[in-house]
Short mmCIF file of N, CA, C and O in Angstrom, two decimals:
data_model
loop_
_atom_site.label_atom_id
_atom_site.label_comp_id
_atom_site.label_asym_id
_atom_site.label_seq_id
_atom_site.Cartn_x
_atom_site.Cartn_y
_atom_site.Cartn_z
N MET A 1 -14.82 1.22 -3.55
CA MET A 1 -13.98 2.22 -2.94
C MET A 1 -13.84 3.39 -3.90
O MET A 1 -13.59 3.21 -5.07
N ASP A 2 -13.98 4.58 -3.36
CA ASP A 2 -13.77 5.79 -4.13
C ASP A 2 -12.26 6.05 -4.17
O ASP A 2 -11.63 6.21 -3.13
N GLN A 3 -11.67 6.10 -5.35
CA GLN A 3 -10.22 6.24 -5.49
C GLN A 3 -9.72 7.59 -4.95
O GLN A 3 -8.61 7.69 -4.48
N ARG A 4 -10.54 8.63 -5.02
CA ARG A 4 -10.12 9.95 -4.54
C ARG A 4 -10.05 10.00 -3.03
O ARG A 4 -9.08 10.49 -2.46
N THR A 5 -11.07 9.52 -2.36
CA THR A 5 -11.14 9.62 -0.90
C THR A 5 -10.69 8.36 -0.19
O THR A 5 -10.35 8.40 0.98
N GLY A 6 -10.75 7.22 -0.88
CA GLY A 6 -10.39 5.95 -0.27
C GLY A 6 -11.53 5.36 0.55
O GLY A 6 -11.37 4.33 1.18
N GLU A 7 -12.69 6.01 0.55
CA GLU A 7 -13.83 5.52 1.32
C GLU A 7 -14.71 4.60 0.48
O GLU A 7 -14.75 4.71 -0.74
N GLY A 8 -15.42 3.73 1.16
CA GLY A 8 -16.36 2.84 0.51
C GLY A 8 -17.64 2.78 1.33
O GLY A 8 -17.72 3.35 2.42
N LEU A 9 -18.63 2.10 0.80
CA LEU A 9 -19.91 1.94 1.48
C LEU A 9 -20.28 0.46 1.55
O LEU A 9 -20.01 -0.28 0.62
N VAL A 10 -20.88 0.08 2.67
CA VAL A 10 -21.45 -1.25 2.79
C VAL A 10 -22.88 -1.10 3.29
O VAL A 10 -23.20 -0.15 4.02
N ALA A 11 -23.74 -2.01 2.87
CA ALA A 11 -25.13 -2.01 3.31
C ALA A 11 -25.28 -3.02 4.44
O ALA A 11 -24.84 -4.15 4.33
N GLY A 12 -25.92 -2.58 5.51
CA GLY A 12 -26.14 -3.47 6.64
C GLY A 12 -27.46 -4.20 6.50
O GLY A 12 -28.30 -3.87 5.67
N ASP A 13 -27.66 -5.20 7.33
CA ASP A 13 -28.92 -5.94 7.34
C ASP A 13 -30.10 -5.05 7.71
O ASP A 13 -31.25 -5.36 7.42
N ASP A 14 -29.81 -3.92 8.39
CA ASP A 14 -30.87 -3.00 8.80
C ASP A 14 -31.27 -2.05 7.67
O ASP A 14 -32.11 -1.17 7.87
N GLY A 15 -30.66 -2.19 6.49
CA GLY A 15 -30.99 -1.35 5.35
C GLY A 15 -30.20 -0.06 5.28
O GLY A 15 -30.29 0.67 4.30
N ARG A 16 -29.43 0.26 6.31
CA ARG A 16 -28.61 1.48 6.30
C ARG A 16 -27.28 1.22 5.62
O ARG A 16 -26.82 0.09 5.54
N ARG A 17 -26.68 2.29 5.14
CA ARG A 17 -25.34 2.20 4.54
C ARG A 17 -24.33 2.79 5.51
O ARG A 17 -24.60 3.79 6.17
N TYR A 18 -23.17 2.16 5.55
CA TYR A 18 -22.12 2.58 6.47
C TYR A 18 -20.84 2.87 5.68
O TYR A 18 -20.48 2.12 4.78
N ARG A 19 -20.15 3.94 6.04
CA ARG A 19 -18.89 4.31 5.40
C ARG A 19 -17.74 3.51 6.03
O ARG A 19 -17.78 3.20 7.21
N PHE A 20 -16.73 3.21 5.21
CA PHE A 20 -15.52 2.62 5.74
C PHE A 20 -14.32 3.13 4.96
O PHE A 20 -14.45 3.61 3.84
N THR A 21 -13.15 3.08 5.58
CA THR A 21 -11.90 3.54 4.96
C THR A 21 -11.01 2.32 4.74
O THR A 21 -11.29 1.23 5.27
N PRO A 22 -9.93 2.48 3.98
CA PRO A 22 -9.02 1.33 3.78
C PRO A 22 -8.48 0.74 5.09
O PRO A 22 -8.23 -0.44 5.17
N GLU A 23 -8.34 1.57 6.12
CA GLU A 23 -7.87 1.07 7.41
C GLU A 23 -8.88 0.14 8.07
O GLU A 23 -8.54 -0.69 8.90
N ASP A 24 -10.17 0.30 7.71
CA ASP A 24 -11.22 -0.55 8.28
C ASP A 24 -11.31 -1.90 7.57
O ASP A 24 -11.92 -2.82 8.08
N TRP A 25 -10.76 -2.00 6.36
CA TRP A 25 -10.81 -3.25 5.60
C TRP A 25 -9.83 -4.22 6.22
O TRP A 25 -8.63 -3.98 6.26
N ALA A 26 -10.33 -5.33 6.73
CA ALA A 26 -9.54 -6.25 7.55
C ALA A 26 -8.93 -7.40 6.77
O ALA A 26 -8.62 -8.43 7.34
N GLN A 27 -8.75 -7.25 5.48
CA GLN A 27 -8.13 -8.32 4.70
C GLN A 27 -7.19 -7.71 3.68
O GLN A 27 -7.35 -6.57 3.28
N ARG A 28 -6.24 -8.49 3.25
CA ARG A 28 -5.28 -8.05 2.23
C ARG A 28 -6.02 -7.82 0.91
O ARG A 28 -6.94 -8.53 0.58
N GLY A 29 -5.62 -6.84 0.15
CA GLY A 29 -6.25 -6.55 -1.12
C GLY A 29 -7.38 -5.55 -0.96
O GLY A 29 -7.57 -4.96 0.10
N GLU A 30 -8.13 -5.36 -2.02
CA GLU A 30 -9.21 -4.39 -2.02
C GLU A 30 -10.56 -5.09 -2.02
O GLU A 30 -10.70 -6.18 -2.55
N PRO A 31 -11.56 -4.43 -1.43
CA PRO A 31 -12.90 -5.01 -1.46
C PRO A 31 -13.48 -4.98 -2.86
O PRO A 31 -13.11 -4.14 -3.67
N ALA A 32 -14.38 -5.91 -3.15
CA ALA A 32 -15.01 -5.97 -4.46
C ALA A 32 -16.50 -5.69 -4.32
O ALA A 32 -17.11 -6.01 -3.30
N ILE A 33 -17.06 -5.11 -5.35
CA ILE A 33 -18.49 -4.84 -5.36
C ILE A 33 -19.23 -6.17 -5.40
O ILE A 33 -18.86 -7.08 -6.12
N GLY A 34 -20.29 -6.27 -4.60
CA GLY A 34 -21.09 -7.47 -4.57
C GLY A 34 -20.62 -8.52 -3.59
O GLY A 34 -21.20 -9.59 -3.49
N LEU A 35 -19.58 -8.25 -2.85
CA LEU A 35 -19.03 -9.20 -1.90
C LEU A 35 -19.80 -9.09 -0.58
O LEU A 35 -20.04 -8.00 -0.08
N GLN A 36 -20.21 -10.22 -0.04
CA GLN A 36 -20.90 -10.22 1.25
C GLN A 36 -19.86 -10.03 2.34
O GLN A 36 -18.85 -10.72 2.37
N VAL A 37 -20.10 -9.05 3.22
CA VAL A 37 -19.13 -8.71 4.25
C VAL A 37 -19.79 -8.70 5.62
O VAL A 37 -21.00 -8.64 5.74
N ASP A 38 -18.96 -8.76 6.64
CA ASP A 38 -19.39 -8.61 8.02
C ASP A 38 -18.61 -7.43 8.57
O ASP A 38 -17.47 -7.19 8.18
N PHE A 39 -19.23 -6.68 9.49
CA PHE A 39 -18.56 -5.52 10.06
C PHE A 39 -19.22 -5.12 11.37
O PHE A 39 -20.32 -5.57 11.69
N GLU A 40 -18.53 -4.28 12.11
CA GLU A 40 -19.07 -3.71 13.33
C GLU A 40 -19.49 -2.28 13.01
O GLU A 40 -18.73 -1.52 12.42
N ALA A 41 -20.71 -1.91 13.40
CA ALA A 41 -21.21 -0.57 13.12
C ALA A 41 -21.00 0.34 14.32
O ALA A 41 -21.22 -0.06 15.46
N GLU A 42 -20.54 1.55 14.04
CA GLU A 42 -20.39 2.57 15.07
C GLU A 42 -20.87 3.88 14.46
O GLU A 42 -20.15 4.49 13.66
N GLY A 43 -22.09 4.27 14.78
CA GLY A 43 -22.67 5.45 14.14
C GLY A 43 -22.93 5.15 12.68
O GLY A 43 -23.60 4.18 12.34
N ASP A 44 -22.37 5.98 11.80
CA ASP A 44 -22.52 5.73 10.36
C ASP A 44 -21.26 5.09 9.77
O ASP A 44 -21.07 5.06 8.57
N ARG A 45 -20.36 4.58 10.62
CA ARG A 45 -19.10 3.98 10.19
C ARG A 45 -19.15 2.46 10.33
O ARG A 45 -19.73 1.94 11.27
N ALA A 46 -18.52 1.79 9.39
CA ALA A 46 -18.34 0.34 9.46
C ALA A 46 -16.89 0.10 9.86
O ALA A 46 -15.97 0.58 9.20
N LEU A 47 -16.68 -0.62 10.93
CA LEU A 47 -15.33 -0.91 11.42
C LEU A 47 -15.06 -2.40 11.25
O LEU A 47 -15.97 -3.22 11.28
N SER A 48 -13.81 -2.77 11.09
CA SER A 48 -13.39 -4.16 10.95
C SER A 48 -14.20 -4.88 9.87
O SER A 48 -14.83 -5.90 10.11
N VAL A 49 -14.19 -4.32 8.68
CA VAL A 49 -14.94 -4.90 7.56
C VAL A 49 -14.13 -6.05 6.98
O VAL A 49 -12.98 -5.88 6.62
N PHE A 50 -14.74 -7.23 6.90
CA PHE A 50 -14.05 -8.36 6.30
C PHE A 50 -15.04 -9.21 5.52
O PHE A 50 -16.21 -9.26 5.84
N PRO A 51 -14.58 -9.86 4.45
CA PRO A 51 -15.48 -10.65 3.61
C PRO A 51 -15.89 -11.94 4.32
O PRO A 51 -15.13 -12.51 5.08
N MET A 52 -17.10 -12.36 4.04
CA MET A 52 -17.59 -13.63 4.57
C MET A 52 -16.95 -14.75 3.75
O MET A 52 -16.93 -14.70 2.53
N PRO A 53 -16.40 -15.78 4.39
CA PRO A 53 -15.66 -16.82 3.68
C PRO A 53 -16.49 -17.66 2.72
O PRO A 53 -16.02 -18.05 1.68
N SER A 54 -17.76 -17.92 3.03
CA SER A 54 -18.54 -18.81 2.19
C SER A 54 -19.35 -18.08 1.13
O SER A 54 -19.94 -18.72 0.27
N ALA A 55 -19.39 -16.77 1.19
CA ALA A 55 -20.24 -16.03 0.25
C ALA A 55 -19.41 -15.43 -0.86
O ALA A 55 -18.42 -14.78 -0.63
N ARG A 56 -19.85 -15.66 -2.09
CA ARG A 56 -19.20 -15.06 -3.25
C ARG A 56 -20.28 -14.49 -4.14
O ARG A 56 -21.20 -15.19 -4.54
N GLY A 57 -20.15 -13.23 -4.45
CA GLY A 57 -21.05 -12.61 -5.41
C GLY A 57 -22.43 -12.27 -4.88
O GLY A 57 -23.30 -11.96 -5.65
N VAL A 58 -22.65 -12.33 -3.57
CA VAL A 58 -23.93 -11.94 -3.03
C VAL A 58 -23.91 -10.43 -2.86
O VAL A 58 -23.03 -9.89 -2.22
N ALA A 59 -24.87 -9.74 -3.45
CA ALA A 59 -24.82 -8.28 -3.50
C ALA A 59 -25.25 -7.66 -2.18
O ALA A 59 -26.41 -7.34 -1.98
N THR A 60 -24.30 -7.51 -1.25
CA THR A 60 -24.59 -6.79 -0.03
C THR A 60 -23.64 -5.62 0.16
O THR A 60 -23.91 -4.75 0.93
N ALA A 61 -22.52 -5.63 -0.50
CA ALA A 61 -21.62 -4.50 -0.40
C ALA A 61 -21.96 -3.51 -1.50
O ALA A 61 -22.10 -3.87 -2.65
N ALA A 62 -22.16 -2.26 -1.13
CA ALA A 62 -22.49 -1.23 -2.11
C ALA A 62 -21.39 -0.19 -2.11
O ALA A 62 -21.09 0.39 -1.09
N ALA A 63 -20.79 0.01 -3.24
CA ALA A 63 -19.73 1.00 -3.37
C ALA A 63 -19.73 1.52 -4.79
O ALA A 63 -20.20 0.83 -5.70
N PRO A 64 -19.20 2.71 -5.00
CA PRO A 64 -19.11 3.19 -6.36
C PRO A 64 -18.16 2.30 -7.16
O PRO A 64 -17.28 1.66 -6.58
N PRO A 65 -18.34 2.23 -8.47
CA PRO A 65 -17.45 1.39 -9.27
C PRO A 65 -15.99 1.78 -9.04
O PRO A 65 -15.62 2.93 -9.15
N ALA A 66 -15.19 0.79 -8.69
CA ALA A 66 -13.79 1.05 -8.40
C ALA A 66 -12.94 0.71 -9.61
O ALA A 66 -13.09 -0.33 -10.21
N SER A 67 -12.04 1.61 -9.93
CA SER A 67 -11.11 1.30 -11.00
C SER A 67 -10.01 0.43 -10.41
O SER A 67 -9.76 0.44 -9.21
N ARG A 68 -9.35 -0.30 -11.22
CA ARG A 68 -8.30 -1.21 -10.75
C ARG A 68 -6.93 -0.55 -10.76
O ARG A 68 -5.92 -1.21 -10.72
N GLU A 69 -6.90 0.78 -10.81
CA GLU A 69 -5.64 1.49 -10.77
C GLU A 69 -5.05 1.40 -9.36
O GLU A 69 -5.71 1.73 -8.39
N PRO A 70 -3.81 0.97 -9.23
CA PRO A 70 -3.19 0.94 -7.91
C PRO A 70 -2.95 2.37 -7.42
O PRO A 70 -2.71 3.27 -8.21
N VAL A 71 -3.04 2.56 -6.11
CA VAL A 71 -2.88 3.87 -5.51
C VAL A 71 -1.69 3.83 -4.57
O VAL A 71 -1.53 2.90 -3.79
N THR A 72 -0.85 4.84 -4.65
CA THR A 72 0.27 4.95 -3.74
C THR A 72 0.44 6.40 -3.33
O THR A 72 0.10 7.30 -4.08
N ASP A 73 0.94 6.61 -2.12
CA ASP A 73 1.21 7.96 -1.67
C ASP A 73 2.72 8.24 -1.73
O ASP A 73 3.19 9.23 -1.23
N ARG A 74 3.44 7.35 -2.38
CA ARG A 74 4.89 7.50 -2.51
C ARG A 74 5.24 7.92 -3.93
O ARG A 74 4.53 7.62 -4.87
N ASN A 75 6.35 8.62 -4.07
CA ASN A 75 6.78 9.15 -5.36
C ASN A 75 8.07 8.46 -5.77
O ASN A 75 9.03 8.41 -4.98
N LYS A 76 8.12 7.97 -7.00
CA LYS A 76 9.31 7.23 -7.42
C LYS A 76 10.52 8.13 -7.60
O LYS A 76 11.65 7.69 -7.41
N ILE A 77 10.32 9.41 -7.92
CA ILE A 77 11.45 10.34 -8.05
C ILE A 77 12.06 10.59 -6.67
O ILE A 77 13.29 10.58 -6.52
N VAL A 78 11.22 10.79 -5.67
CA VAL A 78 11.71 10.97 -4.31
C VAL A 78 12.48 9.73 -3.86
O VAL A 78 13.56 9.82 -3.27
N ALA A 79 11.94 8.55 -4.15
CA ALA A 79 12.61 7.30 -3.78
C ALA A 79 13.97 7.19 -4.47
O ALA A 79 14.95 6.77 -3.86
N ALA A 80 14.04 7.58 -5.75
CA ALA A 80 15.30 7.51 -6.49
C ALA A 80 16.33 8.49 -5.93
O ALA A 80 17.51 8.16 -5.80
N VAL A 81 15.90 9.70 -5.58
CA VAL A 81 16.82 10.69 -5.00
C VAL A 81 17.33 10.22 -3.65
O VAL A 81 18.53 10.33 -3.35
N LEU A 82 16.44 9.66 -2.83
CA LEU A 82 16.87 9.12 -1.54
C LEU A 82 17.86 7.97 -1.74
O LEU A 82 18.84 7.86 -1.00
N ALA A 83 17.60 7.11 -2.72
CA ALA A 83 18.51 5.99 -3.00
C ALA A 83 19.88 6.50 -3.44
O ALA A 83 20.90 5.94 -3.06
N PHE A 84 19.90 7.58 -4.21
CA PHE A 84 21.18 8.12 -4.70
C PHE A 84 21.99 8.75 -3.57
O PHE A 84 23.18 8.49 -3.44
N PHE A 85 21.34 9.59 -2.76
CA PHE A 85 22.09 10.33 -1.75
C PHE A 85 22.24 9.59 -0.42
O PHE A 85 23.27 9.72 0.24
N LEU A 86 21.24 8.84 -0.01
CA LEU A 86 21.28 8.15 1.29
C LEU A 86 21.07 6.65 1.15
O LEU A 86 20.69 5.98 2.12
N GLY A 87 21.32 6.13 -0.03
CA GLY A 87 21.01 4.74 -0.33
C GLY A 87 21.72 3.72 0.52
O GLY A 87 21.13 2.71 0.90
N THR A 88 22.98 3.95 0.84
CA THR A 88 23.70 2.96 1.63
C THR A 88 23.12 2.82 3.02
O THR A 88 23.29 1.78 3.66
N LEU A 89 22.42 3.83 3.49
CA LEU A 89 21.76 3.77 4.80
C LEU A 89 20.37 3.13 4.72
O LEU A 89 19.73 2.90 5.73
N GLY A 90 19.89 2.89 3.50
CA GLY A 90 18.59 2.25 3.32
C GLY A 90 17.40 3.17 3.53
O GLY A 90 16.27 2.70 3.66
N ILE A 91 17.62 4.48 3.52
CA ILE A 91 16.54 5.43 3.78
C ILE A 91 15.42 5.29 2.75
O ILE A 91 14.24 5.38 3.08
N HIS A 92 15.78 5.05 1.49
CA HIS A 92 14.77 4.89 0.45
C HIS A 92 13.88 3.68 0.72
O HIS A 92 12.70 3.68 0.41
N ARG A 93 14.43 2.65 1.32
CA ARG A 93 13.65 1.47 1.66
C ARG A 93 12.64 1.78 2.77
O ARG A 93 11.50 1.33 2.72
N PHE A 94 13.06 2.55 3.76
CA PHE A 94 12.13 2.97 4.81
C PHE A 94 11.01 3.81 4.19
O PHE A 94 9.85 3.65 4.53
N TYR A 95 11.36 4.72 3.29
CA TYR A 95 10.38 5.58 2.63
C TYR A 95 9.32 4.76 1.88
O TYR A 95 8.15 5.10 1.87
N LEU A 96 9.73 3.66 1.27
CA LEU A 96 8.81 2.82 0.50
C LEU A 96 8.10 1.78 1.34
O LEU A 96 7.34 0.97 0.81
N GLY A 97 8.33 1.78 2.64
CA GLY A 97 7.64 0.84 3.51
C GLY A 97 8.31 -0.51 3.61
O GLY A 97 7.74 -1.46 4.12
N ARG A 98 9.53 -0.63 3.12
CA ARG A 98 10.28 -1.87 3.18
C ARG A 98 11.25 -1.80 4.36
O ARG A 98 12.47 -1.73 4.21
N THR A 99 10.68 -1.81 5.56
CA THR A 99 11.45 -1.60 6.78
C THR A 99 12.51 -2.68 7.00
O THR A 99 13.63 -2.37 7.40
N GLY A 100 12.18 -3.91 6.74
CA GLY A 100 13.13 -5.01 6.96
C GLY A 100 14.40 -4.85 6.17
O GLY A 100 15.51 -4.91 6.72
N SER A 101 14.28 -4.62 4.87
CA SER A 101 15.49 -4.47 4.05
C SER A 101 16.18 -3.14 4.36
O SER A 101 17.40 -3.03 4.22
N GLY A 102 15.42 -2.13 4.82
CA GLY A 102 16.04 -0.87 5.23
C GLY A 102 16.94 -1.08 6.44
O GLY A 102 18.06 -0.54 6.50
N ILE A 103 16.48 -1.87 7.39
CA ILE A 103 17.29 -2.17 8.58
C ILE A 103 18.53 -2.97 8.19
O ILE A 103 19.63 -2.71 8.69
N VAL A 104 18.36 -3.94 7.28
CA VAL A 104 19.51 -4.73 6.82
C VAL A 104 20.56 -3.82 6.19
O VAL A 104 21.75 -3.93 6.49
N MET A 105 20.12 -2.90 5.32
CA MET A 105 21.08 -1.98 4.67
C MET A 105 21.76 -1.08 5.70
O MET A 105 22.96 -0.84 5.63
N LEU A 106 20.99 -0.59 6.66
CA LEU A 106 21.53 0.29 7.68
C LEU A 106 22.59 -0.43 8.52
O LEU A 106 23.68 0.11 8.75
N VAL A 107 22.31 -1.65 8.92
CA VAL A 107 23.26 -2.42 9.73
C VAL A 107 24.50 -2.80 8.91
O VAL A 107 25.62 -2.72 9.39
N MET A 108 24.29 -3.17 7.64
CA MET A 108 25.43 -3.56 6.80
C MET A 108 26.37 -2.39 6.53
O MET A 108 27.57 -2.59 6.35
N THR A 109 25.85 -1.18 6.52
CA THR A 109 26.66 -0.01 6.22
C THR A 109 27.74 0.23 7.27
O THR A 109 28.74 0.87 7.00
N ILE A 110 27.58 -0.32 8.45
CA ILE A 110 28.55 -0.13 9.53
C ILE A 110 29.91 -0.72 9.16
O ILE A 110 30.94 -0.19 9.55
N THR A 111 29.92 -1.80 8.38
CA THR A 111 31.19 -2.43 8.02
C THR A 111 31.60 -2.03 6.60
O THR A 111 30.77 -1.65 5.78
N VAL A 112 32.87 -2.15 6.30
CA VAL A 112 33.39 -1.82 4.97
C VAL A 112 32.83 -2.78 3.93
O VAL A 112 32.41 -2.37 2.85
N VAL A 113 32.81 -4.06 4.26
CA VAL A 113 32.28 -5.06 3.34
C VAL A 113 30.80 -4.80 3.08
O VAL A 113 30.33 -4.85 1.95
N GLY A 114 30.07 -4.48 4.13
CA GLY A 114 28.66 -4.16 3.99
C GLY A 114 28.43 -2.93 3.14
O GLY A 114 27.50 -2.86 2.34
N LEU A 115 29.29 -1.95 3.27
CA LEU A 115 29.21 -0.73 2.47
C LEU A 115 29.45 -1.05 1.00
O LEU A 115 28.80 -0.48 0.12
N LEU A 116 30.35 -1.99 0.73
CA LEU A 116 30.61 -2.41 -0.65
C LEU A 116 29.41 -3.15 -1.25
O LEU A 116 29.27 -3.22 -2.47
N VAL A 117 28.56 -3.70 -0.41
CA VAL A 117 27.35 -4.38 -0.87
C VAL A 117 26.19 -3.39 -1.03
O VAL A 117 25.47 -3.41 -2.02
N THR A 118 26.02 -2.51 -0.04
CA THR A 118 24.86 -1.62 -0.05
C THR A 118 24.98 -0.51 -1.10
O THR A 118 23.95 -0.03 -1.59
N ALA A 119 26.18 -0.10 -1.43
CA ALA A 119 26.34 0.97 -2.44
C ALA A 119 25.80 0.54 -3.81
O ALA A 119 24.96 1.25 -4.39
N PRO A 120 26.21 -0.61 -4.36
CA PRO A 120 25.62 -1.03 -5.63
C PRO A 120 24.14 -1.37 -5.50
O PRO A 120 23.35 -1.13 -6.42
N TRP A 121 23.74 -1.92 -4.36
CA TRP A 121 22.34 -2.25 -4.12
C TRP A 121 21.49 -0.98 -4.23
O TRP A 121 20.47 -0.96 -4.91
N ALA A 122 21.92 0.09 -3.58
CA ALA A 122 21.18 1.35 -3.63
C ALA A 122 21.17 1.94 -5.04
O ALA A 122 20.16 2.47 -5.50
N PHE A 123 22.29 1.83 -5.75
CA PHE A 123 22.37 2.36 -7.12
C PHE A 123 21.42 1.60 -8.04
O PHE A 123 20.70 2.19 -8.85
N ILE A 124 21.38 0.29 -7.89
CA ILE A 124 20.46 -0.53 -8.70
C ILE A 124 19.01 -0.18 -8.35
O ILE A 124 18.16 -0.07 -9.25
N ASP A 125 18.71 0.00 -7.07
CA ASP A 125 17.37 0.42 -6.67
C ASP A 125 17.00 1.74 -7.34
O ASP A 125 15.89 1.90 -7.84
N MET A 126 17.92 2.70 -7.33
CA MET A 126 17.66 4.00 -7.94
C MET A 126 17.31 3.85 -9.42
O MET A 126 16.31 4.41 -9.89
N ILE A 127 18.08 3.07 -10.14
CA ILE A 127 17.83 2.85 -11.58
C ILE A 127 16.48 2.16 -11.77
O ILE A 127 15.69 2.55 -12.64
N ARG A 128 16.19 1.16 -10.95
CA ARG A 128 14.90 0.46 -11.05
C ARG A 128 13.73 1.41 -10.86
O ARG A 128 12.75 1.35 -11.60
N TYR A 129 13.81 2.28 -9.87
CA TYR A 129 12.71 3.22 -9.62
C TYR A 129 12.52 4.16 -10.81
O TYR A 129 11.39 4.48 -11.17
N LEU A 130 13.61 4.60 -11.40
CA LEU A 130 13.51 5.56 -12.50
C LEU A 130 12.95 4.93 -13.78
O LEU A 130 12.25 5.60 -14.53
N VAL A 131 13.26 3.68 -14.05
CA VAL A 131 12.79 3.05 -15.29
C VAL A 131 11.47 2.30 -15.11
O VAL A 131 10.84 1.95 -16.10
N MET A 132 11.04 2.11 -13.88
CA MET A 132 9.80 1.38 -13.61
C MET A 132 8.59 2.24 -14.03
O MET A 132 8.53 3.41 -13.68
N PRO A 133 7.64 1.66 -14.77
CA PRO A 133 6.44 2.41 -15.12
C PRO A 133 5.67 2.84 -13.86
O PRO A 133 5.69 2.15 -12.83
N ASP A 134 5.00 3.99 -13.93
CA ASP A 134 4.27 4.52 -12.78
C ASP A 134 3.26 3.52 -12.23
O ASP A 134 3.11 3.37 -11.02
N ARG A 135 2.57 2.84 -13.12
CA ARG A 135 1.55 1.87 -12.69
C ARG A 135 2.17 0.73 -11.90
O ARG A 135 1.66 0.32 -10.86
N GLU A 136 3.29 0.20 -12.37
CA GLU A 136 3.97 -0.88 -11.66
C GLU A 136 4.51 -0.40 -10.31
O GLU A 136 4.44 -1.10 -9.31
N PHE A 137 5.07 0.83 -10.29
CA PHE A 137 5.59 1.40 -9.05
C PHE A 137 4.46 1.52 -8.02
O PHE A 137 4.63 1.14 -6.86
N ALA A 138 3.31 2.03 -8.47
CA ALA A 138 2.17 2.19 -7.56
C ALA A 138 1.67 0.85 -7.05
O ALA A 138 1.28 0.72 -5.90
N ALA A 139 1.69 -0.17 -7.91
CA ALA A 139 1.23 -1.49 -7.48
C ALA A 139 2.22 -2.13 -6.51
O ALA A 139 1.83 -2.74 -5.52
N ARG A 140 3.50 -1.99 -6.78
CA ARG A 140 4.53 -2.60 -5.94
C ARG A 140 4.66 -1.93 -4.59
O ARG A 140 4.89 -2.58 -3.57
N TYR A 141 4.53 -0.61 -4.57
CA TYR A 141 4.69 0.15 -3.33
C TYR A 141 3.38 0.83 -2.96
O TYR A 141 3.31 2.02 -2.71
N ALA A 142 2.31 0.04 -2.95
CA ALA A 142 0.96 0.57 -2.69
C ALA A 142 0.82 0.99 -1.23
O ALA A 142 1.54 0.51 -0.35
N ARG A 143 -0.14 1.85 -1.01
CA ARG A 143 -0.48 2.31 0.33
C ARG A 143 -0.94 1.12 1.14
O ARG A 143 -1.67 0.28 0.69
N ARG A 144 -0.50 1.04 2.40
CA ARG A 144 -0.89 -0.10 3.25
C ARG A 144 -1.67 0.34 4.43
O ARG A 144 -1.61 1.34 4.95
#
């Protein structure tokens, strides 16, 4: 996978190469170079790319060398500011893709007791985002 564009290449049995995006990768995690994959071809695109369960290390996937740097489209400063100003509503959780806990915070804010729980929760989240290293933040809140 190219870290700048997010695109990768796979070689088909027909000898052609097909482009795919992270949305086309049908398994959790990132594809690895040399992994045998199966996919549906549409023009020059590979759709529904997934690794073959019994094959390991068979060189059929061709992609530029991928660095293991996690990629995120979220910013930890923005998350911290949202946690500080709108934290009790859980807006920062929605921003980071944590919809379930965002809904819990939003519902809890309706009651006084819930507000007493969500206020420190949001403050702790804000501090965590600010002190968390960029690499860890990107890995924890990676693009999905």
